[in-house]
Coordinates of C-alpha atoms in Angstrom, one line a residue:
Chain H
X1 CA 0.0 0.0 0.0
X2 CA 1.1 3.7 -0.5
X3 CA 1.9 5.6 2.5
X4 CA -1.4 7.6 2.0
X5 CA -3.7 4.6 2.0
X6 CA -2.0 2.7 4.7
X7 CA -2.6 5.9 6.8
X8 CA -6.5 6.2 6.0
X9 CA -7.0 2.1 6.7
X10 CA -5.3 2.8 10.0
X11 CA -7.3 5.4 11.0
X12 CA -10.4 3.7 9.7
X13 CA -9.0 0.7 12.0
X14 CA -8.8 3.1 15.1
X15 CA -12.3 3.5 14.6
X16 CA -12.2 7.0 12.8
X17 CA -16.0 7.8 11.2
X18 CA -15.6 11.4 10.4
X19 CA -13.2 13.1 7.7
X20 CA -12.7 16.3 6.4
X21 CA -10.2 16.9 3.5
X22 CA -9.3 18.3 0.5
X23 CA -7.0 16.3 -2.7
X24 CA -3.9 17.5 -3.0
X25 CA -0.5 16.6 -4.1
X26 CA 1.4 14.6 -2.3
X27 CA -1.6 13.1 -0.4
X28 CA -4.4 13.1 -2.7
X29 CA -4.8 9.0 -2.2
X30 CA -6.2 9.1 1.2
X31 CA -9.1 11.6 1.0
X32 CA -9.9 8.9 -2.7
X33 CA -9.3 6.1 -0.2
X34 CA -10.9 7.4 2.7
X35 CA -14.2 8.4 -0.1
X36 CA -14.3 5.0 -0.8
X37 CA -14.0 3.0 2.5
X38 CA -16.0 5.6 4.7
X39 CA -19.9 5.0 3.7
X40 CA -18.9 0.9 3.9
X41 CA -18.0 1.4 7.7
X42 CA -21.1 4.1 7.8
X43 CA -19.1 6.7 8.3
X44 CA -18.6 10.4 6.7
X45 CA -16.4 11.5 4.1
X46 CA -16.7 15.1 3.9
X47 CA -14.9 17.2 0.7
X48 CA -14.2 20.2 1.5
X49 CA -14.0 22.9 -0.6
X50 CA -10.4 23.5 0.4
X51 CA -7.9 22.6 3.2
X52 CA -9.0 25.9 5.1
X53 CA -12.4 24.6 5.0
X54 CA -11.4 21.4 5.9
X55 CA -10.0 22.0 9.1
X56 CA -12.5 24.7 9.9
X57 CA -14.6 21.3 9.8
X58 CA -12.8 20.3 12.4
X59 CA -13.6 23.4 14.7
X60 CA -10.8 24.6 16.6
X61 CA -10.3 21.8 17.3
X62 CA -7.4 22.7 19.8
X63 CA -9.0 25.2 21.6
X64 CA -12.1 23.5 22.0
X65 CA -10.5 20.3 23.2
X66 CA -11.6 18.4 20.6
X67 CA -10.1 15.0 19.8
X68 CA -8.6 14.9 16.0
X69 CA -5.9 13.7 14.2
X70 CA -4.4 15.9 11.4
X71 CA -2.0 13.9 8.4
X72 CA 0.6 16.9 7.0
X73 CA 2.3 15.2 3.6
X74 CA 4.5 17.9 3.5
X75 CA 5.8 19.5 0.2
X76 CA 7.9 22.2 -0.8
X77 CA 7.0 25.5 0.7
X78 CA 6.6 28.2 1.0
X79 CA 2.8 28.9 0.4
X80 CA 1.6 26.6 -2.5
X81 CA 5.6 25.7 -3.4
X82 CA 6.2 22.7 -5.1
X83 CA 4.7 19.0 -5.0
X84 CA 7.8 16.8 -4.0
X85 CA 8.6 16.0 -0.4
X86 CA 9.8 18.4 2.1
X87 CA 10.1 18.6 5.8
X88 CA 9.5 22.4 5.8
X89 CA 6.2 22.6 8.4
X90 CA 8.2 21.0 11.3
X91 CA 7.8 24.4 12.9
X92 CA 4.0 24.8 12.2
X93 CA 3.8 21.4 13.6
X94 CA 5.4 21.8 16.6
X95 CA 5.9 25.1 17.7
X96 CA 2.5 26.6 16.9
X97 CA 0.5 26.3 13.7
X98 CA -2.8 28.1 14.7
X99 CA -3.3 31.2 17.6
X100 CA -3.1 30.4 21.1
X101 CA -1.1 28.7 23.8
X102 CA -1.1 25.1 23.0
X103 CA 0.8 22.2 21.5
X104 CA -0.3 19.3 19.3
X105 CA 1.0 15.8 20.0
X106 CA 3.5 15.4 15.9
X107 CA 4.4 11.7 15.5
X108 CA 6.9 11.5 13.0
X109 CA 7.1 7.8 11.3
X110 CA 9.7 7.0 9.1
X111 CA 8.6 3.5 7.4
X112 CA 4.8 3.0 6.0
X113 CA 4.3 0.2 8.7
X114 CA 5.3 2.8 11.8
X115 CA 3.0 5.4 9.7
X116 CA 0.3 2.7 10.4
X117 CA 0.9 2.0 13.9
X118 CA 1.4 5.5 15.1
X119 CA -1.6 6.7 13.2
X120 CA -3.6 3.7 15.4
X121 CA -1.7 5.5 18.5
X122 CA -2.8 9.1 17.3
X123 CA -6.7 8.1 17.3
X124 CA -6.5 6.8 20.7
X125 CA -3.9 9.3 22.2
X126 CA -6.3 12.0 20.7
X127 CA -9.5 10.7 22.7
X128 CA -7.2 10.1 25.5
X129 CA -5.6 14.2 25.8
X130 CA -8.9 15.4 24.0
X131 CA -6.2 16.9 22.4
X132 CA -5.8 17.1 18.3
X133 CA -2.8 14.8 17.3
X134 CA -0.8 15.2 14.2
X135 CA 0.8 12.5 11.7
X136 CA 3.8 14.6 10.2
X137 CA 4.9 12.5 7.0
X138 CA 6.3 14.1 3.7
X139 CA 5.7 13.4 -0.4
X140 CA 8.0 10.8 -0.6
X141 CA 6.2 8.4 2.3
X142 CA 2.7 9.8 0.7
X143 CA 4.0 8.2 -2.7
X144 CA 5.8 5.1 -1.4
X145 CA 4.5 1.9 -1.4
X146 CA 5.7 -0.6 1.3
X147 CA 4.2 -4.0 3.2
X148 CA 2.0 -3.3 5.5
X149 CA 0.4 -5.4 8.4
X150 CA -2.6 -4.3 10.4
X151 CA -2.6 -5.3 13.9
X152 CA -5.1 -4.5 16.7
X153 CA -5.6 -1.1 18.7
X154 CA -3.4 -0.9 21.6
X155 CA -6.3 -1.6 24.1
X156 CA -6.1 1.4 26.1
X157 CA -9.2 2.4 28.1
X158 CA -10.6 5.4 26.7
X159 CA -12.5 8.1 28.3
X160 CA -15.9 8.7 27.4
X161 CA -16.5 10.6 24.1
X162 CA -19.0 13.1 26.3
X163 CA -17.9 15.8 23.7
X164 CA -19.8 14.3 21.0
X165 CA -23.1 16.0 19.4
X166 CA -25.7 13.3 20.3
X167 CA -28.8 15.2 20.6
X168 CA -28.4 15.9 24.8
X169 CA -31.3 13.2 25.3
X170 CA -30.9 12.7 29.0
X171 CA -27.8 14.5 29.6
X172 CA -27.0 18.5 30.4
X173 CA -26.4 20.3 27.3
X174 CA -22.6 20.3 26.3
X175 CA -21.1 23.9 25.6
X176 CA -18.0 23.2 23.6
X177 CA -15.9 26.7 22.7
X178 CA -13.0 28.7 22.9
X179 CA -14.7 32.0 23.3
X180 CA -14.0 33.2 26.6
X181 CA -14.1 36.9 27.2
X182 CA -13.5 37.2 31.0
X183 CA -9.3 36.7 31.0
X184 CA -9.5 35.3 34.0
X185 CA -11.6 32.3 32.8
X186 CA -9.4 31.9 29.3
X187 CA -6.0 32.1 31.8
X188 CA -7.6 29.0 33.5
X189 CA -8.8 26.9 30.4
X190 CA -5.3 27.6 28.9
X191 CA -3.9 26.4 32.2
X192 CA -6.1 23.1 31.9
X193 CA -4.6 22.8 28.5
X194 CA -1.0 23.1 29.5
X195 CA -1.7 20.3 32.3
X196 CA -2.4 18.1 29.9
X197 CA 0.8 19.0 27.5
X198 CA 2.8 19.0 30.2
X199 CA 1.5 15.2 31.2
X200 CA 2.2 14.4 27.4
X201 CA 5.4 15.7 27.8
X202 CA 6.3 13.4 30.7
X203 CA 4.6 10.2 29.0
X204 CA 4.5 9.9 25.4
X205 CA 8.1 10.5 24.3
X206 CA 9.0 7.9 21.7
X207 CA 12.8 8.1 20.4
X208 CA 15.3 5.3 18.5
X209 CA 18.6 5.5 19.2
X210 CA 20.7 3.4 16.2
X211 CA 24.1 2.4 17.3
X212 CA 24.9 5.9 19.4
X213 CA 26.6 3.5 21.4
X214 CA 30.2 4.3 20.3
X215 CA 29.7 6.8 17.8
X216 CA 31.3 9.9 17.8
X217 CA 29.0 11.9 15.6
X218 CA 25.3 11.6 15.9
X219 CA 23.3 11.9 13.2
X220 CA 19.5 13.5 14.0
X221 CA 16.9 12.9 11.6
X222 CA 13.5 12.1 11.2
X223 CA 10.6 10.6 9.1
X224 CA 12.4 9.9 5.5
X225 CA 15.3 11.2 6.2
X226 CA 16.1 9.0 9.0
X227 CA 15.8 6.0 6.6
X228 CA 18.1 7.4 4.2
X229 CA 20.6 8.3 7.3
X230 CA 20.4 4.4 8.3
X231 CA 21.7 3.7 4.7
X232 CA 24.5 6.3 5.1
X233 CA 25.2 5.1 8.1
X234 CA 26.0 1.8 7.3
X235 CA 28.4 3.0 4.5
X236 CA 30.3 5.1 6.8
X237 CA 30.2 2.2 9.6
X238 CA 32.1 0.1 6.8
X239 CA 34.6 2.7 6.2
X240 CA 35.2 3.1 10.1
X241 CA 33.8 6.0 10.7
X242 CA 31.8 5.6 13.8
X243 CA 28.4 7.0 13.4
X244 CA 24.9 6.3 14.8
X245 CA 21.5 8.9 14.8
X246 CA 18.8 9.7 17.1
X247 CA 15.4 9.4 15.8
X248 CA 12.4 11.5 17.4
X249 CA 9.6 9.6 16.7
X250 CA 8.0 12.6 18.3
X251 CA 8.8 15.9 17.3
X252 CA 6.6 17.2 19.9
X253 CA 7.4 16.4 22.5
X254 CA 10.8 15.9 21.7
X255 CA 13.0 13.6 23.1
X256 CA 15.5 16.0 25.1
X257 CA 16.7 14.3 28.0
X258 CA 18.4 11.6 25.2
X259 CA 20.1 14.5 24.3
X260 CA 21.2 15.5 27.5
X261 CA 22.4 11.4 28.1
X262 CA 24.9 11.3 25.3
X263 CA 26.1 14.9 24.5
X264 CA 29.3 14.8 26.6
X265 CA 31.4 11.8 25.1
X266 CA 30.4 13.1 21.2
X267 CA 32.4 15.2 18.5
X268 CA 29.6 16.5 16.9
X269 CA 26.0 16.5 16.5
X270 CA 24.8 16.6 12.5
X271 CA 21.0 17.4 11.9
X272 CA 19.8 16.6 8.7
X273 CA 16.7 17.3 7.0
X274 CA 14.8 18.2 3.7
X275 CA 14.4 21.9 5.3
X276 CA 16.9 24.8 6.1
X277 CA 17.3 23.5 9.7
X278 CA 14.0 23.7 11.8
X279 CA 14.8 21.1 13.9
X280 CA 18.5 22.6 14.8
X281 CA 17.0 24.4 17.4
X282 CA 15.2 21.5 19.7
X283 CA 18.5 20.0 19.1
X284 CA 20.4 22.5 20.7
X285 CA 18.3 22.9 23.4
X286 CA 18.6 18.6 24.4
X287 CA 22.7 19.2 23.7
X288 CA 22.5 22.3 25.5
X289 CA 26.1 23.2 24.4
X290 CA 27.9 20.0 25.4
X291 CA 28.7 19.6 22.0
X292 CA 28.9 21.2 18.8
X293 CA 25.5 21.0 16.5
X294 CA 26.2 21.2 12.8
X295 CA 23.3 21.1 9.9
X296 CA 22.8 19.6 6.6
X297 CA 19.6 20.2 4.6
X298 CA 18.3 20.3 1.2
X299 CA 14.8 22.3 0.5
X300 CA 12.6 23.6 -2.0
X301 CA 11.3 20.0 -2.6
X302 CA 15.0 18.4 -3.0
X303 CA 15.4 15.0 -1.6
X304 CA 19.2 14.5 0.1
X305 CA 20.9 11.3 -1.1
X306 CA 22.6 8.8 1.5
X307 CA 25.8 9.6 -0.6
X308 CA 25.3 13.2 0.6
X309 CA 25.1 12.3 4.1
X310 CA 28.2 10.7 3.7
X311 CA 30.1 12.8 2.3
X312 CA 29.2 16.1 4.8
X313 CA 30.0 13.3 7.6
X314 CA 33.1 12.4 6.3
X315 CA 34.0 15.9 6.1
X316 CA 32.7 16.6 9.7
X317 CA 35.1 14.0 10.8
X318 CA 38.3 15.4 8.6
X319 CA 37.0 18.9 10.7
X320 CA 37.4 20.6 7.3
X321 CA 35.3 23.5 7.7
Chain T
X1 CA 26.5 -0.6 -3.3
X2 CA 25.1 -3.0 -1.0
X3 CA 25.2 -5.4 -3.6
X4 CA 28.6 -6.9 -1.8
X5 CA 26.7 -8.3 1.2
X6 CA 27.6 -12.1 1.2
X7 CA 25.0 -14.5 1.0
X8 CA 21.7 -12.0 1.8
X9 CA 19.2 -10.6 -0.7
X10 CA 19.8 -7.0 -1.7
X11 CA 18.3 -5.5 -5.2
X12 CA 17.5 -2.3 -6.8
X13 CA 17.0 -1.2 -9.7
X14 CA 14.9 1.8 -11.5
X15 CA 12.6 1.5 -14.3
X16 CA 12.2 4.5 -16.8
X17 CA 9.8 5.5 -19.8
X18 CA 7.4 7.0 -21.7
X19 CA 4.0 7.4 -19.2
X20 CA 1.8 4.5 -20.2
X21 CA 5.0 2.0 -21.3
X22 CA 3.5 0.5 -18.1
X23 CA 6.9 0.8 -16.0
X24 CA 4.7 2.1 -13.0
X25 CA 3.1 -1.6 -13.5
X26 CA 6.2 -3.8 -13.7
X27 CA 7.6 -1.9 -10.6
X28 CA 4.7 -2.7 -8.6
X29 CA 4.3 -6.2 -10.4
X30 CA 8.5 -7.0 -9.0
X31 CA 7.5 -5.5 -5.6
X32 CA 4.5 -7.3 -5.1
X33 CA 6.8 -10.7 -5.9
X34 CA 9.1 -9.7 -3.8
X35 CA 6.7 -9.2 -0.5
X36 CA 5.1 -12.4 -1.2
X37 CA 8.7 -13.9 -1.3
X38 CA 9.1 -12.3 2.1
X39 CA 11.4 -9.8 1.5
X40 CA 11.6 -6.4 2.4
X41 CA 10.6 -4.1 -0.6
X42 CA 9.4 -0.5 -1.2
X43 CA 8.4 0.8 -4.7
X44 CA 8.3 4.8 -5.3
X45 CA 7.1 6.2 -8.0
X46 CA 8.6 9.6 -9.8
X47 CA 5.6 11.9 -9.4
X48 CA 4.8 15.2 -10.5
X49 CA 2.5 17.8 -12.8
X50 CA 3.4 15.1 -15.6
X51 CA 1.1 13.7 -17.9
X52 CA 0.7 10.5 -20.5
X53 CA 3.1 10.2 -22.6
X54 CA 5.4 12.4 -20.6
X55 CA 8.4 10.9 -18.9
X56 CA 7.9 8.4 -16.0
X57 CA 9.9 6.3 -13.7
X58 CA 10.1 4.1 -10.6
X59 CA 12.3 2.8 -7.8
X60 CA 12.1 -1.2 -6.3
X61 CA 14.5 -2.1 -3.5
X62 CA 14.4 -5.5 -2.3
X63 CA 15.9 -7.0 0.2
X64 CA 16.2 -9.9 3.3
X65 CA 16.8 -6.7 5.7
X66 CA 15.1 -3.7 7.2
X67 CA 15.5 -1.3 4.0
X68 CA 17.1 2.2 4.8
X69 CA 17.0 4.9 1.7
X70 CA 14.4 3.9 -0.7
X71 CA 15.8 6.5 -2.9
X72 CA 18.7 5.4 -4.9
X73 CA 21.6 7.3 -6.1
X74 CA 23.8 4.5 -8.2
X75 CA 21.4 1.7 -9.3
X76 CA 22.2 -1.8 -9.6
X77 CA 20.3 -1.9 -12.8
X78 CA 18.3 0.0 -14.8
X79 CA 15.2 -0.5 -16.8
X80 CA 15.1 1.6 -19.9
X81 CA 12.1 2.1 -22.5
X82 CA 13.1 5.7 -24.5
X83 CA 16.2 8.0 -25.5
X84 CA 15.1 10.9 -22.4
X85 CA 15.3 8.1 -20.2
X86 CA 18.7 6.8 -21.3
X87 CA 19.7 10.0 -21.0
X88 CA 18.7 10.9 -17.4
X89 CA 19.9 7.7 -16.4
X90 CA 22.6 6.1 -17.9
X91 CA 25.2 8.2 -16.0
X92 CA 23.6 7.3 -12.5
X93 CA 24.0 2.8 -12.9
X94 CA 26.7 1.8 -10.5
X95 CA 30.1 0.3 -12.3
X96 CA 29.1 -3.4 -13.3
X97 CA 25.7 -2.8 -13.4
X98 CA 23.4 -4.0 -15.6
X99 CA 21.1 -1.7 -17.9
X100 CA 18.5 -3.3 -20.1
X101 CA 17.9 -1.5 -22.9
X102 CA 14.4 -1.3 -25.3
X103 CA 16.1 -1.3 -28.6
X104 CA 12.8 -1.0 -30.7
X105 CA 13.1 2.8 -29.8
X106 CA 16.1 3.4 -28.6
X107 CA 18.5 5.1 -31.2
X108 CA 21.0 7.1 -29.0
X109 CA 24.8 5.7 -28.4
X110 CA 25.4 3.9 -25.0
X111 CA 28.5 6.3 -23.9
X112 CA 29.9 3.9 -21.0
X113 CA 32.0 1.1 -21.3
X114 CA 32.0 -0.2 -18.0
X115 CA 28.5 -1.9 -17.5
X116 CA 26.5 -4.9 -18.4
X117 CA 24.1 -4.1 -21.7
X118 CA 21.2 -6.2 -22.8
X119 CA 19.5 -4.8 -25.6
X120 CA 16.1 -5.9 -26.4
X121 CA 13.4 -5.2 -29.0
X122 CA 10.6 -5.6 -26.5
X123 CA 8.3 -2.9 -28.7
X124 CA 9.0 -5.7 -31.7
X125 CA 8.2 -8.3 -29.5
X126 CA 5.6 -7.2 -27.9
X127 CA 3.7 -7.0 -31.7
X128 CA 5.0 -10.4 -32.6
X129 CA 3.0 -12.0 -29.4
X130 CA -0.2 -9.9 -30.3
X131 CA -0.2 -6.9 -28.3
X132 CA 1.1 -3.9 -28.8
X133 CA 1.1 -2.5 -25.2
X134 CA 3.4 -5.5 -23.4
X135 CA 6.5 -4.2 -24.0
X136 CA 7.2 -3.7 -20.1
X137 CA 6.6 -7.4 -19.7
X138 CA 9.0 -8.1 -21.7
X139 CA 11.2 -6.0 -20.3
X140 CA 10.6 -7.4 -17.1
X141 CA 11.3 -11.2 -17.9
X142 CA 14.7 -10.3 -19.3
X143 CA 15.3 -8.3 -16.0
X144 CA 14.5 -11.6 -13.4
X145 CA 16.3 -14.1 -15.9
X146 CA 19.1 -12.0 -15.5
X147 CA 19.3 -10.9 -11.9
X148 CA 17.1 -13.9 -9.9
X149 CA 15.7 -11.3 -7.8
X150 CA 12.3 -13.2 -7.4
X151 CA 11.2 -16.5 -8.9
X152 CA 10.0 -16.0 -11.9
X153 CA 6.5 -18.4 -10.7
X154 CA 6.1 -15.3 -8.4
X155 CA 5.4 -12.7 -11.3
X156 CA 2.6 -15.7 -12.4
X157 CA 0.8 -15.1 -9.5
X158 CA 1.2 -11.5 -9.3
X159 CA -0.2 -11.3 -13.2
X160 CA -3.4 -13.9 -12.3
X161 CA -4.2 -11.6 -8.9
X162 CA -4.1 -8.4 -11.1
X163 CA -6.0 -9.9 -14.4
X164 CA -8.3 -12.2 -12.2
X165 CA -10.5 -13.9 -15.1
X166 CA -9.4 -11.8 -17.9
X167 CA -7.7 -14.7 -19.6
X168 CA -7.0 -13.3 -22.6
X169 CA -5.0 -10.5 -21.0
X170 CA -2.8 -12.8 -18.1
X171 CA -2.2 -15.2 -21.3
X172 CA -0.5 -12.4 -23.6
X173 CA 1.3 -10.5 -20.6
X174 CA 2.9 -14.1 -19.8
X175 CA 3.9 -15.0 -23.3
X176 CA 5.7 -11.4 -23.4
X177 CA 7.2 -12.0 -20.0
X178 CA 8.2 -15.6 -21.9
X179 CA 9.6 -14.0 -24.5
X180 CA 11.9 -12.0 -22.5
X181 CA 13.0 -14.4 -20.2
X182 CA 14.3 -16.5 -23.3
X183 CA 16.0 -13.6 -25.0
X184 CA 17.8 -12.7 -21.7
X185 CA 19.3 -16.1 -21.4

């Protein structure tokens, strides 16, 4: 299956009934899957008439604490840009994307089987936080086909949906919003949310580590990227060069304190992604100066090559500036 | 490049045409063998604002491990239906490599000296067995005979789940895929 479809089965598999979306390139196969599937599971399929409407759909959602999950293919930016894959919204994803004073939960899978498991996760962590969650892939997982296998939901108890438009038979009427005028009330609902980030922060940190054990630089990458990285890696392992990479598997929250762990014995840090460096700055923040944090990217919709990463590594190593 | 790992199972190759020579197909068709052989694969197509008969092409790794880049630099082989495609390719197969060439419509001089070249009519062959349009099959036969990625009895059953009862259609794809296996040989 192609990234895109394996996502919209998954989600379909976590139970997901209702979808808003609009076809675009790279991800135009899962709103066509998800048209298809949808009515046979009696769901919804909802076309908008563009991505804006789409998520409007959805309602603020984050400010309403409203459970979603949002799938970002991501292209070339900025604005409409190009149609091959970028990384270029890891900002947007992580460090804000809409107004207000909240995060979303960004899994970041890197193989179209861990696209399917943490999109199960997202549905359920969603429900969980009442809190959206986002699936940050780019063009090139969209496009990709891989095997897939579908396995059951995690299991975990979820609360009880008491945010969902059922008519109030029998129950006091819901009031769902993020209209509050009185500051005083907003400072507290914002404070609610930022209990709950803050618990996600302390419990839903997923990271790899690939053979940091005795390297001296540490590659950080994520989603594709992090694939082609393993590749490189095992080129410059061959030659010697001792090399391993950090993976968030969430870029928010990010995996810091693995940072913090292996910073002191390490040359050098080298972040590499299909961007101009957006996720140099969490880095530097987990390494918090122990070590020195270098950067490769390529942008614009330009897809780096494991030879690439070899080569800037091998040059990292020589120290040649 | 990872073709030196001793005794394990590691393939790529890209495929590269006209849109609608069907290399999307025989990608997928080599991919689908390949999972059902229980390897690792991945498939990724070129995309972009393209268009039939513009220029297509696609990427199969397959392997026994965990694949890392499914992007390649240096294929081990290439699959090559027109002159643009020669063109954008030929520089990019690895030393030793192999690139199977359609010589019904390919006219441009192979520049490098220091790879593996199988040239094959497959347009001509694909009339000869009574269908135009199964070229790629062709193409395809002459690309497992050579490399033994997947059993060739794999691409059978790949062909009879994709053509279900349209006889007419599996019968014709498997003569072309035949016909390339025997010319490859």
């Amino acid at each position: 299956m192609t990234g895109n479809e394996a996502i919209a089965e998954a989600a379909i598999q976590a139970g997901c009934r209702h979808f808003f979306g609009y076809p675009i390139t790279p991800q135009s196969e899962l709103p066509e899957y998800m048209s298809k599937r949808l009515p046979e599971v009696g769901g919804v399929f909802l076309q908008a008439e563009s991505e804006v409407a789409a998520i409007n759909m959805l309602f603020g959602a984050a400010g309403a604490e409203l459970p979603c999950v949002i799938v970002n293919i991501m292209r070339g930016g900025p604005g409409l840009g190009g149609i091959q894959p970028s990384q270029s919204d890891y900002f947007q994803a992580t460090k804000g994307g809409g107004h207000g004073d909240y995060h979303l939960l960004v899994f970041a899978p890197h193989t179209i089987q861990e696209a399917v498991s943490l999109t199960m996760d997202a549905f359920d962590l969603a429900d969980k936080y009442r809190n959206p969650v986002m699936v940050l892939g780019d063009g090139n997982m969209g496009q990709m086909m891989e095997p897939v296998v579908f396995k059951k939901n995690s299991g975990l108890k979820l609360p009880e949906k008491r945010w969902a438009l059922t008519g109030a038979k029998g129950r006091p009427v819901n009031l769902i919003k993020s209209l509050y005028l009185d500051p005083q009330a907003l400072e507290k609902h914002n404070l609610e949310i930022n209990r709950k980030i803050q618990e996600m922060i302390a419990n839903e940190v997923r990271v790899e580590t690939y053979s940091v054990e005795d390297a001296e630089i540490v590659i950080v990458a994520y989603g594709t990227v992090a694939r082609i990285a393993k590749t490189a890696i095992r080129v410059l392992r061959e030659r010697g060069f001792k090399v391993g990479m950090i993976r968030p598997i969430t870029v928010f929250p990010f995996p810091y304190s693995t940072f913090e762990e292996i910073s002191g014995d390490l040359r050098k840090f080298l972040v590499v992604e299909m961007s101009l460096g957006q996720m140099v700055e969490d880095v530097k923040l987990g390494v918090c100066g122990k070590a020195p944090v270098e950067f490769y990217g390529r942008t614009g919709g330009v897809v780096p090559t494991y030879d690439e990463i070899v080569t800037e590594t091998e040059r990292l190593f020589k120290g040649v500036p | 490049m990872e073709k030196t790992a001793k005794k394990s199972l590691y393939a790529n190759v890209i495929m590269a045409g006209f849109g609608g020579q069907g290399l999307m197909f025989i990608g997928k068709l080599l991919a689908y063998s390949g999972m059902k052989n229980g390897k690792h694969v991945t498939w990724i197509p070129s995309y972009g604002p393209e268009m039939r008969g513009g220029t297509a092409n696609c990427t199969v790794v397959i392997s026994d491990e965990e694949i890392g880049s499914p992007v390649i630099t240096s294929p081990q082989a290439l699959i090559i239906m027109n002159n643009p495609s020669l063109e954008a390719f030929e520089s990019r197969l690895e030393p030793e490599g192999f690139l199977f060439l359609n010589s019904s419509l390919i006219t441009q001089k192979i520049a490098r000296n220091d790879i593996d070249i199988i040239s094959i009519p497959a347009n001509d062959i694909a009339l000869e067995v009574g269908e135009r349009r199964v070229a790629n099959m062709v193409m395809l036969g002459a690309y497992i005979e050579r490399t033994k990625v997947v059993p060739k009895e794999s691409i059978y059953d790949g062909l009879k789940g994709f053509f279900g009862d349209k006889v007419k259609f599996l019968d014709v794809n498997i003569k072309a895929f035949e016909r390339g296996i025997s010319h490859s040989e």
